[in-house]
């Protein structure tokens, strides 16, 4: 709820990094924005390093969204887009879905405002048309439809006010690898 409230502010770039590399990129993005402000949305929890493909180009992080893990075996059946600590959920769901024969790409999207400024060719290379898309973010889900499409699955939290330790909240609101994978499988039918 707060992240999307910030994202609605004109000219404000909101960066939600998934790991230390993305934190470094966040600083680079912020320092390059001479005429507009930047906000960082950081997790309090410890996060693992995002596994990235061998051909990963770190400069793509500066484009706001990038392919972190490509689908095995070619063109993806599904693209899972996540931000911040939820990128780890996307990676975990990808592993399970690929074991069941799906080709799944994971996209990390630390800064949607910077991604929106990229040329159409780059945006389509990251989020190809005619591919099933899923977004994962522990916040409002409805706005994600503008990024992943009206027919996409958006996994989020569309209410406010709950407080508890992070692991309790993750379990209660379905932000575990098991729960995310089950939601995606049910949506795919």
GROMACS .gro file of C-alpha atoms in nm:
model
  189
    1UNK     CA    1   0.000   0.000   0.000
    2UNK     CA    2   0.276   0.248   0.083
    3UNK     CA    3   0.496   0.149  -0.210
    4UNK     CA    4   0.216   0.210  -0.462
    5UNK     CA    5   0.126   0.537  -0.289
    6UNK     CA    6   0.485   0.646  -0.349
    7UNK     CA    7   0.481   0.516  -0.707
    8UNK     CA    8   0.181   0.740  -0.779
    9UNK     CA    9   0.384   1.056  -0.704
   10UNK     CA   10   0.488   1.216  -1.035
   11UNK     CA   11   0.862   1.207  -1.112
   12UNK     CA   12   0.946   0.999  -0.805
   13UNK     CA   13   1.142   0.681  -0.876
   14UNK     CA   14   1.071   0.412  -0.617
   15UNK     CA   15   1.335   0.142  -0.594
   16UNK     CA   16   1.267  -0.186  -0.415
   17UNK     CA   17   1.594  -0.383  -0.441
   18UNK     CA   18   1.608  -0.760  -0.399
   19UNK     CA   19   1.969  -0.798  -0.286
   20UNK     CA   20   2.302  -0.618  -0.239
   21UNK     CA   21   2.370  -0.588  -0.615
   22UNK     CA   22   2.033  -0.420  -0.665
   23UNK     CA   23   2.103  -0.190  -0.366
   24UNK     CA   24   2.424  -0.075  -0.538
   25UNK     CA   25   2.229  -0.022  -0.861
   26UNK     CA   26   1.967   0.173  -0.665
   27UNK     CA   27   2.232   0.419  -0.552
   28UNK     CA   28   2.358   0.451  -0.909
   29UNK     CA   29   2.005   0.522  -1.034
   30UNK     CA   30   1.944   0.774  -0.756
   31UNK     CA   31   2.270   0.959  -0.821
   32UNK     CA   32   2.196   0.976  -1.193
   33UNK     CA   33   1.855   1.140  -1.136
   34UNK     CA   34   1.962   1.504  -1.112
   35UNK     CA   35   1.614   1.655  -1.168
   36UNK     CA   36   1.388   1.423  -0.972
   37UNK     CA   37   1.377   1.247  -0.635
   38UNK     CA   38   1.425   0.878  -0.561
   39UNK     CA   39   1.288   0.669  -0.275
   40UNK     CA   40   1.430   0.336  -0.157
   41UNK     CA   41   1.198   0.072  -0.014
   42UNK     CA   42   1.418  -0.176   0.172
   43UNK     CA   43   1.323  -0.493   0.357
   44UNK     CA   44   1.406  -0.549   0.721
   45UNK     CA   45   1.457  -0.919   0.664
   46UNK     CA   46   1.778  -1.082   0.550
   47UNK     CA   47   1.763  -1.171   0.181
   48UNK     CA   48   1.977  -1.413  -0.016
   49UNK     CA   49   2.167  -1.314  -0.325
   50UNK     CA   50   1.943  -1.345  -0.630
   51UNK     CA   51   2.068  -1.629  -0.852
   52UNK     CA   52   2.135  -1.487  -1.197
   53UNK     CA   53   2.215  -1.652  -1.527
   54UNK     CA   54   2.575  -1.675  -1.646
   55UNK     CA   55   2.503  -1.432  -1.932
   56UNK     CA   56   2.349  -1.174  -1.693
   57UNK     CA   57   2.455  -0.816  -1.768
   58UNK     CA   58   2.463  -0.607  -1.446
   59UNK     CA   59   2.395  -0.291  -1.650
   60UNK     CA   60   2.042  -0.419  -1.713
   61UNK     CA   61   1.960  -0.367  -1.344
   62UNK     CA   62   1.994   0.006  -1.419
   63UNK     CA   63   1.704  -0.029  -1.666
   64UNK     CA   64   1.457  -0.083  -1.383
   65UNK     CA   65   1.366  -0.445  -1.464
   66UNK     CA   66   1.567  -0.730  -1.611
   67UNK     CA   67   1.571  -1.105  -1.664
   68UNK     CA   68   1.732  -1.251  -1.354
   69UNK     CA   69   1.677  -1.618  -1.440
   70UNK     CA   70   1.583  -1.729  -1.791
   71UNK     CA   71   1.347  -2.015  -1.863
   72UNK     CA   72   1.514  -2.347  -1.925
   73UNK     CA   73   1.481  -2.467  -2.281
   74UNK     CA   74   1.396  -2.149  -2.466
   75UNK     CA   75   1.095  -1.921  -2.489
   76UNK     CA   76   0.918  -1.896  -2.153
   77UNK     CA   77   0.564  -2.023  -2.096
   78UNK     CA   78   0.537  -1.799  -1.790
   79UNK     CA   79   0.712  -1.482  -1.676
   80UNK     CA   80   0.711  -1.415  -1.302
   81UNK     CA   81   0.786  -1.052  -1.215
   82UNK     CA   82   0.873  -0.964  -0.857
   83UNK     CA   83   1.032  -0.689  -0.652
   84UNK     CA   84   1.237  -0.678  -0.336
   85UNK     CA   85   1.229  -0.978  -0.108
   86UNK     CA   86   0.958  -1.142  -0.320
   87UNK     CA   87   1.212  -1.212  -0.597
   88UNK     CA   88   1.323  -1.510  -0.387
   89UNK     CA   89   0.964  -1.641  -0.396
   90UNK     CA   90   0.964  -1.609  -0.774
   91UNK     CA   91   1.290  -1.804  -0.797
   92UNK     CA   92   1.155  -2.078  -0.570
   93UNK     CA   93   0.828  -2.104  -0.764
   94UNK     CA   94   1.024  -2.117  -1.091
   95UNK     CA   95   1.226  -2.416  -0.968
   96UNK     CA   96   0.912  -2.607  -0.876
   97UNK     CA   97   0.719  -2.519  -1.190
   98UNK     CA   98   1.011  -2.612  -1.415
   99UNK     CA   99   1.028  -2.955  -1.248
  100UNK     CA  100   0.668  -2.997  -1.367
  101UNK     CA  101   0.754  -2.913  -1.727
  102UNK     CA  102   0.685  -2.537  -1.742
  103UNK     CA  103   0.942  -2.297  -1.884
  104UNK     CA  104   0.956  -2.006  -1.639
  105UNK     CA  105   1.145  -1.676  -1.658
  106UNK     CA  106   1.203  -1.467  -1.345
  107UNK     CA  107   1.215  -1.091  -1.386
  108UNK     CA  108   1.335  -0.869  -1.106
  109UNK     CA  109   1.178  -0.522  -1.127
  110UNK     CA  110   1.344  -0.301  -0.868
  111UNK     CA  111   1.226   0.026  -1.027
  112UNK     CA  112   0.910   0.032  -1.239
  113UNK     CA  113   0.944   0.403  -1.314
  114UNK     CA  114   1.287   0.355  -1.474
  115UNK     CA  115   1.163   0.045  -1.657
  116UNK     CA  116   0.873   0.247  -1.802
  117UNK     CA  117   1.126   0.485  -1.959
  118UNK     CA  118   1.300   0.211  -2.157
  119UNK     CA  119   1.234   0.166  -2.528
  120UNK     CA  120   0.961  -0.076  -2.634
  121UNK     CA  121   1.209  -0.329  -2.772
  122UNK     CA  122   1.377  -0.367  -2.433
  123UNK     CA  123   1.046  -0.382  -2.243
  124UNK     CA  124   0.918  -0.653  -2.478
  125UNK     CA  125   1.244  -0.847  -2.447
  126UNK     CA  126   1.190  -0.862  -2.071
  127UNK     CA  127   0.810  -0.903  -2.071
  128UNK     CA  128   0.725  -1.065  -2.404
  129UNK     CA  129   0.373  -1.042  -2.544
  130UNK     CA  130   0.163  -1.359  -2.566
  131UNK     CA  131   0.325  -1.507  -2.255
  132UNK     CA  132   0.145  -1.578  -1.929
  133UNK     CA  133   0.256  -1.331  -1.662
  134UNK     CA  134   0.250  -1.331  -1.284
  135UNK     CA  135   0.347  -1.049  -1.047
  136UNK     CA  136   0.448  -1.098  -0.685
  137UNK     CA  137   0.473  -0.809  -0.443
  138UNK     CA  138   0.367  -0.788  -0.078
  139UNK     CA  139   0.149  -0.486  -0.143
  140UNK     CA  140  -0.138  -0.370  -0.363
  141UNK     CA  141  -0.196  -0.603  -0.655
  142UNK     CA  142  -0.439  -0.407  -0.874
  143UNK     CA  143  -0.184  -0.162  -1.014
  144UNK     CA  144   0.031  -0.450  -1.134
  145UNK     CA  145  -0.226  -0.511  -1.409
  146UNK     CA  146  -0.084  -0.203  -1.586
  147UNK     CA  147   0.255  -0.376  -1.602
  148UNK     CA  148   0.172  -0.744  -1.655
  149UNK     CA  149  -0.165  -0.710  -1.827
  150UNK     CA  150  -0.530  -0.745  -1.736
  151UNK     CA  151  -0.528  -1.125  -1.775
  152UNK     CA  152  -0.221  -1.178  -1.557
  153UNK     CA  153  -0.213  -1.325  -1.208
  154UNK     CA  154  -0.123  -1.063  -0.949
  155UNK     CA  155  -0.020  -1.193  -0.609
  156UNK     CA  156  -0.029  -0.922  -0.345
  157UNK     CA  157  -0.192  -0.799  -0.026
  158UNK     CA  158  -0.497  -0.580  -0.082
  159UNK     CA  159  -0.565  -0.481   0.278
  160UNK     CA  160  -0.383  -0.293   0.550
  161UNK     CA  161  -0.315  -0.305   0.919
  162UNK     CA  162  -0.186  -0.651   1.008
  163UNK     CA  163   0.125  -0.676   1.218
  164UNK     CA  164   0.324  -0.979   1.328
  165UNK     CA  165   0.671  -1.130   1.283
  166UNK     CA  166   0.769  -1.163   0.914
  167UNK     CA  167   0.745  -1.544   0.900
  168UNK     CA  168   0.396  -1.539   1.054
  169UNK     CA  169   0.277  -1.276   0.805
  170UNK     CA  170   0.432  -1.463   0.512
  171UNK     CA  171   0.251  -1.782   0.609
  172UNK     CA  172  -0.080  -1.608   0.684
  173UNK     CA  173  -0.088  -1.405   0.362
  174UNK     CA  174   0.053  -1.668   0.125
  175UNK     CA  175   0.400  -1.530   0.068
  176UNK     CA  176   0.582  -1.860   0.083
  177UNK     CA  177   0.720  -2.062  -0.207
  178UNK     CA  178   0.458  -2.330  -0.143
  179UNK     CA  179   0.167  -2.084  -0.145
  180UNK     CA  180   0.290  -1.885  -0.445
  181UNK     CA  181   0.352  -2.202  -0.648
  182UNK     CA  182   0.005  -2.334  -0.558
  183UNK     CA  183  -0.158  -2.004  -0.665
  184UNK     CA  184   0.023  -2.010  -0.998
  185UNK     CA  185  -0.063  -2.375  -1.062
  186UNK     CA  186  -0.432  -2.316  -0.978
  187UNK     CA  187  -0.439  -2.011  -1.207
  188UNK     CA  188  -0.280  -2.203  -1.493
  189UNK     CA  189  -0.547  -2.473  -1.448
   0.00000   0.00000   0.00000
